[in-house]
Amino acid sequence: MSLLVAIQGWSPDDWVRRFRQEPGSPPVLDAREPFDPAAVRYAACWKTPPGLLARLPNLQAIFNLGAGVDALLADPTLPAVPLVRVADPDLTARMTEYVVLHVLRHHRRVDLYAEAQARREWLKRDQPPARAARVGIMGMGVLGRDAAGVLARIGFRVAGWSRRGDPVPGVEIYAGAEGLKPFLARTDILVALLPLTPDTRGILNHELCAGLAQDGPLGGPALINAGRGGLQVAADILRALDEGHLAHATLDVFETEPLPATSPLWTHPKVTVTPHNAADSEPAELCRYVVEQIRRHEAGGALQNVVDRGSGY
Ligand code: NDP
Ligand code: OXD
């Protein structure tokens, strides 16, 4: 029984080395080299080429090395074995850093003061406290809940929007299609931490941007998307920025990555582009997570964080 490491888009070298070093790891196969498909019982994947996993007759579980499984689920030949995703404190803490950084950046008008400094201008604006600003988080899963907790601790008025509307202490929760409009209407800083599914594709569109609170204390609402690029309609976001429905958009994820040099997002003065690094998957942490799950599975225990193929996350 072997573990196949099948990674695209990230350098596989570190992962292969880490898996081989991890105590208790099964023998590790590197998908870039010839291997016996029948020897593979587990696969550790990121953007694995479609069709590859279907060639493994003895596969028992697939481990996605990130939190979002949209790339794997796009493979129509994906075997019907359990698909495990990452839910890990290291990845979660990294995402919370990113969200808090960009919420505070908008709240504390960092760009405004940087521009004023460039003009040698002593610009002074009223600075509302965090409790005057309303943050709304779309996606109250592992990542959304953690970021919400830290933002609430800083003092922001935090609301969350999810499919089922499970309660989260200290956070006002809105649910489903009927909850979306009121959720947006009370939101000054919108954070998207949704998975990409057929239901969420294109959800960050012009109508959504126009539905955000236009009466907040920060000179217009801001959008932070660290979920997936397919959530956003780039042309709609640019339109909302130009019309003044949005004051700023911070985007970590894009429909095509790397973001093509021709994209107008690169140069728009109200857009911040980051290179899909809000929360990097750390091989040292995640190899341990995968090997521990394999150990538990081999001992007859249940795999954790198994994706529900029906809902797509
Ligand atoms: P979870 O599966 O834990 O949470 C997903 C959340 O989204 C849940 O609250 C779920 O609702 C909600 N949701 C899903 N579909 C809908 C819908 N149609 N309407 C309303 N709410 C919906 O995921 P994580 O928090 O672990 O991760 C979220 C995403 O973040 C990942 O899928 C990935 O795309 C992205 N990500 C990005 C990274 C980056 O570096 N930029 C790094 C890591 C992740 P409910 O609670 O009701 O189920
Ligand atoms: C993830 C990611 O889904 O890195 O974990 O985007």
CSV table of C-alpha atoms and ligand atoms in Angstrom, one decimal:
chain,number,residue,atom,x,y,z
A,1,MET,CA,0.0,0.0,0.0
A,2,SER,CA,1.5,3.3,-1.1
A,3,LEU,CA,0.7,7.0,-1.0
A,4,LEU,CA,0.9,8.7,-4.4
A,5,VAL,CA,1.8,12.4,-4.4
A,6,ALA,CA,0.2,14.0,-7.5
A,7,ILE,CA,0.6,17.8,-7.4
A,8,GLN,CA,0.3,20.4,-10.1
A,9,GLY,CA,0.6,24.2,-9.7
A,10,TRP,CA,2.9,23.9,-6.6
A,11,SER,CA,6.4,22.4,-6.6
A,12,PRO,CA,5.9,18.7,-5.6
A,13,ASP,CA,9.5,18.3,-4.4
A,14,ASP,CA,9.0,19.6,-0.9
A,15,TRP,CA,5.8,17.5,-0.5
A,16,VAL,CA,7.4,14.3,-1.7
A,17,ARG,CA,10.4,14.8,0.6
A,18,ARG,CA,8.2,15.7,3.6
A,19,PHE,CA,5.9,12.7,3.1
A,20,ARG,CA,9.0,10.5,3.0
A,21,GLN,CA,10.3,12.0,6.2
A,22,GLU,CA,7.0,11.8,8.1
A,23,PRO,CA,7.1,9.0,10.7
A,24,GLY,CA,4.5,6.4,10.0
A,25,SER,CA,4.1,7.4,6.3
A,26,PRO,CA,3.3,4.6,3.8
A,27,PRO,CA,5.8,4.2,1.0
A,28,VAL,CA,5.6,7.4,-1.1
A,29,LEU,CA,5.3,7.4,-4.9
A,30,ASP,CA,5.9,10.5,-7.0
A,31,ALA,CA,3.4,10.9,-9.8
A,32,ARG,CA,6.0,12.5,-12.0
A,33,GLU,CA,7.9,9.1,-12.1
A,34,PRO,CA,6.7,5.7,-13.5
A,35,PHE,CA,4.7,3.8,-10.8
A,36,ASP,CA,2.5,0.8,-10.5
A,37,PRO,CA,-1.2,2.0,-10.4
A,38,ALA,CA,-2.2,-1.1,-8.4
A,39,ALA,CA,0.2,-0.2,-5.6
A,40,VAL,CA,-1.6,3.0,-4.7
A,41,ARG,CA,-4.0,3.0,-1.8
A,42,TYR,CA,-4.0,6.8,-1.0
A,43,ALA,CA,-3.4,9.9,-3.1
A,44,ALA,CA,-2.2,13.3,-1.9
A,45,CYS,CA,-3.4,15.8,-4.5
A,46,TRP,CA,-3.5,19.4,-5.6
A,47,LYS,CA,-4.8,20.2,-9.1
A,48,THR,CA,-4.1,16.6,-10.1
A,49,PRO,CA,-4.5,16.0,-13.8
A,50,PRO,CA,-8.0,14.8,-14.6
A,51,GLY,CA,-8.2,11.1,-15.3
A,52,LEU,CA,-5.1,10.2,-13.3
A,53,LEU,CA,-6.9,9.0,-10.1
A,54,ALA,CA,-9.4,6.9,-12.1
A,55,ARG,CA,-6.5,4.7,-13.2
A,56,LEU,CA,-5.8,3.5,-9.6
A,57,PRO,CA,-7.8,0.3,-9.0
A,58,ASN,CA,-7.0,0.0,-5.3
A,59,LEU,CA,-7.5,3.6,-4.2
A,60,GLN,CA,-9.2,4.0,-0.8
A,61,ALA,CA,-9.0,7.7,-0.1
A,62,ILE,CA,-8.0,11.0,-1.7
A,63,PHE,CA,-6.4,13.8,0.3
A,64,ASN,CA,-6.8,17.2,-1.2
A,65,LEU,CA,-3.8,19.3,0.1
A,66,GLY,CA,-5.8,22.5,0.3
A,67,ALA,CA,-9.2,23.4,1.8
A,68,GLY,CA,-11.0,24.0,-1.5
A,69,VAL,CA,-11.8,20.9,-3.5
A,70,ASP,CA,-13.3,22.5,-6.6
A,71,ALA,CA,-10.3,21.6,-8.8
A,72,LEU,CA,-10.6,17.9,-8.0
A,73,LEU,CA,-14.4,17.8,-8.2
A,74,ALA,CA,-14.1,19.3,-11.7
A,75,ASP,CA,-12.7,15.9,-12.8
A,76,PRO,CA,-15.7,13.9,-14.0
A,77,THR,CA,-13.7,10.7,-13.6
A,78,LEU,CA,-12.9,11.3,-9.9
A,79,PRO,CA,-13.3,7.9,-8.2
A,80,ALA,CA,-16.1,7.7,-5.6
A,81,VAL,CA,-13.8,7.0,-2.6
A,82,PRO,CA,-13.7,9.4,0.4
A,83,LEU,CA,-12.3,12.8,-0.5
A,84,VAL,CA,-10.6,14.5,2.5
A,85,ARG,CA,-9.9,18.2,2.5
A,86,VAL,CA,-7.6,20.3,4.8
A,87,ALA,CA,-9.0,21.8,7.9
A,88,ASP,CA,-5.9,22.6,9.8
A,89,PRO,CA,-5.0,25.2,12.5
A,90,ASP,CA,-1.9,26.4,10.6
A,91,LEU,CA,-3.8,27.1,7.4
A,92,THR,CA,-6.7,28.7,9.4
A,93,ALA,CA,-4.4,31.0,11.3
A,94,ARG,CA,-2.8,32.1,8.0
A,95,MET,CA,-6.2,33.0,6.5
A,96,THR,CA,-7.2,34.9,9.6
A,97,GLU,CA,-4.0,37.0,9.4
A,98,TYR,CA,-4.9,37.9,5.8
A,99,VAL,CA,-8.5,38.8,6.5
A,100,VAL,CA,-7.6,40.8,9.6
A,101,LEU,CA,-4.8,42.7,7.7
A,102,HIS,CA,-7.1,43.7,4.8
A,103,VAL,CA,-10.1,44.5,7.0
A,104,LEU,CA,-7.9,46.8,9.1
A,105,ARG,CA,-6.3,48.3,6.1
A,106,HIS,CA,-9.6,49.4,4.8
A,107,HIS,CA,-10.9,50.4,8.2
A,108,ARG,CA,-7.8,52.5,9.0
A,109,ARG,CA,-7.8,54.1,5.5
A,110,VAL,CA,-4.2,53.0,5.0
A,111,ASP,CA,-4.3,53.7,1.2
A,112,LEU,CA,-5.7,57.2,1.8
A,113,TYR,CA,-2.8,58.1,4.1
A,114,ALA,CA,-0.2,56.5,1.8
A,115,GLU,CA,-1.4,58.7,-1.1
A,116,ALA,CA,-1.4,61.8,1.2
A,117,GLN,CA,2.1,61.0,2.3
A,118,ALA,CA,3.2,60.8,-1.3
A,119,ARG,CA,1.9,64.4,-1.7
A,120,ARG,CA,3.6,65.4,1.7
A,121,GLU,CA,0.1,66.2,2.9
A,122,TRP,CA,-0.9,66.1,6.6
A,123,LEU,CA,-4.3,64.7,5.9
A,124,LYS,CA,-6.5,64.1,9.0
A,125,ARG,CA,-9.8,62.3,8.8
A,126,ASP,CA,-12.1,61.2,11.5
A,127,GLN,CA,-11.2,57.6,12.5
A,128,PRO,CA,-14.2,55.7,13.6
A,129,PRO,CA,-13.6,52.9,16.1
A,130,ALA,CA,-13.9,49.2,15.0
A,131,ARG,CA,-17.3,49.0,16.7
A,132,ALA,CA,-18.6,51.5,14.1
A,133,ALA,CA,-17.7,49.2,11.2
A,134,ARG,CA,-19.8,46.2,10.1
A,135,VAL,CA,-17.9,43.3,8.7
A,136,GLY,CA,-19.8,40.6,6.8
A,137,ILE,CA,-18.3,37.2,6.2
A,138,MET,CA,-19.7,35.0,3.4
A,139,GLY,CA,-18.9,31.4,4.3
A,140,MET,CA,-18.9,30.6,8.0
A,141,GLY,CA,-16.9,27.4,7.8
A,142,VAL,CA,-13.6,26.6,9.4
A,143,LEU,CA,-12.0,29.7,8.0
A,144,GLY,CA,-14.9,32.1,8.3
A,145,ARG,CA,-15.6,31.3,11.9
A,146,ASP,CA,-12.0,31.8,13.0
A,147,ALA,CA,-11.6,35.2,11.2
A,148,ALA,CA,-15.0,36.2,12.7
A,149,GLY,CA,-13.8,35.5,16.2
A,150,VAL,CA,-10.7,37.6,15.9
A,151,LEU,CA,-12.5,40.5,14.2
A,152,ALA,CA,-15.1,40.5,16.9
A,153,ARG,CA,-12.4,40.5,19.5
A,154,ILE,CA,-10.9,43.6,17.9
A,155,GLY,CA,-14.4,45.2,18.2
A,156,PHE,CA,-15.9,45.0,14.7
A,157,ARG,CA,-19.6,44.3,14.4
A,158,VAL,CA,-19.4,40.9,12.6
A,159,ALA,CA,-22.1,39.1,10.8
A,160,GLY,CA,-21.8,35.8,8.8
A,161,TRP,CA,-23.7,34.3,5.9
A,162,SER,CA,-23.9,30.6,5.3
A,163,ARG,CA,-26.1,28.0,3.6
A,164,ARG,CA,-27.6,26.4,6.7
A,165,GLY,CA,-27.2,29.3,9.2
A,166,ASP,CA,-25.6,27.4,12.0
A,167,PRO,CA,-25.2,29.7,15.0
A,168,VAL,CA,-21.8,31.1,15.9
A,169,PRO,CA,-21.3,32.8,19.3
A,170,GLY,CA,-21.0,36.5,19.1
A,171,VAL,CA,-21.8,36.7,15.4
A,172,GLU,CA,-25.1,37.7,13.8
A,173,ILE,CA,-25.9,34.9,11.3
A,174,TYR,CA,-27.9,35.2,8.1
A,175,ALA,CA,-28.7,32.1,6.0
A,176,GLY,CA,-29.5,31.2,2.4
A,177,ALA,CA,-31.0,33.2,-0.4
A,178,GLU,CA,-33.4,35.0,1.8
A,179,GLY,CA,-30.7,36.1,4.2
A,180,LEU,CA,-28.4,37.5,1.6
A,181,LYS,CA,-30.0,40.9,0.9
A,182,PRO,CA,-30.3,42.0,4.6
A,183,PHE,CA,-26.8,40.6,5.2
A,184,LEU,CA,-25.3,42.7,2.4
A,185,ALA,CA,-27.3,45.8,3.4
A,186,ARG,CA,-25.7,45.9,6.9
A,187,THR,CA,-22.1,45.2,5.6
A,188,ASP,CA,-19.3,47.8,5.2
A,189,ILE,CA,-16.5,45.3,4.6
A,190,LEU,CA,-17.4,42.1,2.9
A,191,VAL,CA,-15.1,39.1,3.2
A,192,ALA,CA,-15.7,36.1,0.9
A,193,LEU,CA,-14.6,32.8,2.3
A,194,LEU,CA,-16.9,30.5,0.3
A,195,PRO,CA,-16.0,27.4,-1.5
A,196,LEU,CA,-16.6,27.4,-5.3
A,197,THR,CA,-19.6,25.3,-6.1
A,198,PRO,CA,-22.4,25.5,-8.8
A,199,ASP,CA,-24.4,27.6,-6.3
A,200,THR,CA,-21.6,30.1,-5.5
A,201,ARG,CA,-20.0,30.6,-8.9
A,202,GLY,CA,-20.3,34.2,-9.9
A,203,ILE,CA,-22.0,35.2,-6.7
A,204,LEU,CA,-19.7,38.3,-6.3
A,205,ASN,CA,-21.4,40.2,-9.1
A,206,HIS,CA,-22.6,43.8,-9.7
A,207,GLU,CA,-26.0,43.3,-7.9
A,208,LEU,CA,-24.2,42.0,-4.8
A,209,CYS,CA,-21.8,44.9,-4.8
A,210,ALA,CA,-24.6,47.4,-5.2
A,211,GLY,CA,-26.5,45.8,-2.3
A,212,LEU,CA,-23.7,46.5,0.2
A,213,ALA,CA,-24.2,49.3,2.8
A,214,GLN,CA,-23.6,52.6,1.0
A,215,ASP,CA,-24.0,54.6,4.2
A,216,GLY,CA,-21.1,53.3,6.3
A,217,PRO,CA,-18.4,55.3,8.0
A,218,LEU,CA,-15.5,54.3,5.6
A,219,GLY,CA,-16.3,56.2,2.4
A,220,GLY,CA,-17.9,53.2,0.7
A,221,PRO,CA,-17.9,49.4,1.1
A,222,ALA,CA,-14.9,47.1,0.5
A,223,LEU,CA,-14.7,43.6,-0.8
A,224,ILE,CA,-12.1,41.0,0.2
A,225,ASN,CA,-12.2,37.8,-1.8
A,226,ALA,CA,-9.9,35.0,-0.5
A,227,GLY,CA,-12.3,32.1,-1.4
A,228,ARG,CA,-12.0,31.3,-5.1
A,229,GLY,CA,-11.7,33.4,-8.3
A,230,GLY,CA,-14.8,31.7,-9.8
A,231,LEU,CA,-16.9,33.4,-7.1
A,232,GLN,CA,-16.3,36.8,-8.6
A,233,VAL,CA,-17.3,38.4,-11.9
A,234,ALA,CA,-14.3,40.6,-12.5
A,235,ALA,CA,-16.1,42.9,-15.0
A,236,ASP,CA,-18.9,43.5,-12.5
A,237,ILE,CA,-16.4,44.3,-9.7
A,238,LEU,CA,-14.6,46.8,-11.9
A,239,ARG,CA,-18.0,48.4,-12.8
A,240,ALA,CA,-19.0,48.6,-9.2
A,241,LEU,CA,-15.7,50.3,-8.3
A,242,ASP,CA,-16.0,52.8,-11.2
A,243,GLU,CA,-19.6,53.6,-10.3
A,244,GLY,CA,-18.7,54.1,-6.6
A,245,HIS,CA,-20.8,51.2,-5.3
A,246,LEU,CA,-17.5,49.7,-4.0
A,247,ALA,CA,-14.6,51.7,-2.6
A,248,HIS,CA,-12.0,49.0,-2.8
A,249,ALA,CA,-11.5,45.3,-3.8
A,250,THR,CA,-8.8,43.1,-2.4
A,251,LEU,CA,-8.6,39.9,-4.5
A,252,ASP,CA,-6.4,36.9,-3.6
A,253,VAL,CA,-8.0,34.5,-6.1
A,254,PHE,CA,-8.8,34.7,-9.8
A,255,GLU,CA,-10.6,32.7,-12.4
A,256,THR,CA,-7.3,32.3,-14.3
A,257,GLU,CA,-4.2,32.0,-12.1
A,258,PRO,CA,-1.6,33.4,-12.4
A,259,LEU,CA,-3.7,36.5,-13.2
A,260,PRO,CA,-2.9,37.3,-16.9
A,261,ALA,CA,-0.8,40.4,-17.5
A,262,THR,CA,-3.6,41.8,-19.6
A,263,SER,CA,-6.1,41.8,-16.8
A,264,PRO,CA,-7.4,45.4,-15.9
A,265,LEU,CA,-7.4,44.3,-12.3
A,266,TRP,CA,-3.6,44.7,-12.1
A,267,THR,CA,-3.7,48.5,-12.7
A,268,HIS,CA,-7.0,49.6,-11.3
A,269,PRO,CA,-6.3,52.1,-8.5
A,270,LYS,CA,-9.0,50.6,-6.2
A,271,VAL,CA,-7.9,47.0,-6.6
A,272,THR,CA,-5.3,45.1,-4.5
A,273,VAL,CA,-4.1,41.9,-6.1
A,274,THR,CA,-2.4,39.2,-4.0
A,275,PRO,CA,-1.1,36.0,-5.6
A,276,HIS,CA,-3.4,33.3,-4.1
A,277,ASN,CA,-1.3,33.2,-0.9
A,278,ALA,CA,-3.8,34.3,1.7
A,279,ALA,CA,-3.3,30.9,3.4
A,280,ASP,CA,-0.6,28.7,1.9
A,281,SER,CA,-0.6,24.9,2.5
A,282,GLU,CA,2.5,24.2,4.6
A,283,PRO,CA,4.0,20.7,3.7
A,284,ALA,CA,5.4,20.1,7.2
A,285,GLU,CA,1.9,20.6,8.8
A,286,LEU,CA,-0.2,18.9,6.2
A,287,CYS,CA,1.9,15.8,5.6
A,288,ARG,CA,1.5,15.1,9.3
A,289,TYR,CA,-2.3,15.7,9.0
A,290,VAL,CA,-2.5,13.3,6.1
A,291,VAL,CA,-0.3,10.6,7.6
A,292,GLU,CA,-2.3,10.7,10.9
A,293,GLN,CA,-5.5,10.3,9.0
A,294,ILE,CA,-4.1,7.3,7.1
A,295,ARG,CA,-3.0,5.8,10.4
A,296,ARG,CA,-6.4,6.2,11.9
A,297,HIS,CA,-8.1,4.8,8.8
A,298,GLU,CA,-5.9,1.8,8.8
A,299,ALA,CA,-6.8,1.2,12.5
A,300,GLY,CA,-10.5,1.2,11.6
A,301,GLY,CA,-11.2,4.8,12.6
A,302,ALA,CA,-13.2,7.3,10.5
A,303,LEU,CA,-11.6,9.8,8.2
A,304,GLN,CA,-12.1,13.4,9.1
A,305,ASN,CA,-13.1,16.4,7.0
A,306,VAL,CA,-14.6,14.3,4.3
A,307,VAL,CA,-16.2,16.3,1.5
A,308,ASP,CA,-19.9,16.0,0.8
A,309,ARG,CA,-19.9,15.4,-2.9
A,310,GLY,CA,-23.6,16.5,-3.1
A,311,SER,CA,-23.0,20.0,-1.8
A,312,GLY,CA,-19.5,20.3,-3.4
A,313,TYR,CA,-17.6,21.2,-0.2
B,1,NDP,P1,-15.8,25.1,4.9
B,1,NDP,O1,-16.3,24.0,4.1
B,1,NDP,O2,-15.4,24.8,6.3
B,1,NDP,O3,-16.9,26.2,5.0
B,1,NDP,C1,-17.7,26.6,3.8
B,1,NDP,C2,-18.7,27.7,4.3
B,1,NDP,O4,-19.3,28.2,3.1
B,1,NDP,C3,-19.8,27.1,5.2
B,1,NDP,O5,-20.2,28.0,6.1
B,1,NDP,C4,-20.9,26.9,4.2
B,1,NDP,O6,-22.2,26.9,4.7
B,1,NDP,C5,-20.7,28.1,3.3
B,1,NDP,N1,-21.4,27.8,2.0
B,1,NDP,C6,-21.2,26.9,1.0
B,1,NDP,N2,-22.0,27.0,0.0
B,1,NDP,C7,-22.8,28.0,0.3
B,1,NDP,C8,-23.9,28.7,-0.3
B,1,NDP,N3,-24.4,28.2,-1.5
B,1,NDP,N4,-24.5,29.7,0.3
B,1,NDP,C9,-24.1,30.1,1.5
B,1,NDP,N5,-23.1,29.6,2.2
B,1,NDP,C10,-22.4,28.6,1.6
B,1,NDP,O7,-14.6,25.7,4.1
B,1,NDP,P2,-13.4,26.5,4.7
B,1,NDP,O8,-13.8,27.6,5.6
B,1,NDP,O9,-12.3,25.6,5.2
B,1,NDP,O10,-12.8,27.2,3.3
B,1,NDP,C11,-13.5,28.0,2.5
B,1,NDP,C12,-12.8,28.2,1.2
B,1,NDP,O11,-11.7,29.1,1.3
B,1,NDP,C13,-12.3,27.0,0.5
B,1,NDP,O12,-13.3,26.2,-0.2
B,1,NDP,C14,-11.3,27.6,-0.5
B,1,NDP,O13,-12.0,27.8,-1.7
B,1,NDP,C15,-10.9,28.9,0.1
B,1,NDP,N6,-9.5,28.9,0.5
B,1,NDP,C16,-8.7,29.9,0.0
B,1,NDP,C17,-7.3,29.9,0.3
B,1,NDP,C18,-6.5,31.0,-0.2
B,1,NDP,O14,-5.2,30.9,0.1
B,1,NDP,N7,-7.0,32.0,-0.8
B,1,NDP,C19,-6.8,29.0,1.3
B,1,NDP,C20,-7.7,28.1,1.8
B,1,NDP,C21,-9.0,28.0,1.5
B,1,NDP,P3,-22.7,25.9,5.9
B,1,NDP,O15,-22.0,26.3,7.1
B,1,NDP,O16,-24.2,26.1,6.0
B,1,NDP,O17,-22.3,24.5,5.4
B,2,OXD,C1,-6.9,26.0,-0.5
B,2,OXD,C2,-6.1,27.0,-1.2
B,2,OXD,O1,-8.0,25.7,-0.9
B,2,OXD,O2,-4.9,27.0,-1.0
B,2,OXD,O3,-6.4,25.5,0.6
B,2,OXD,O4,-6.6,27.8,-2.0
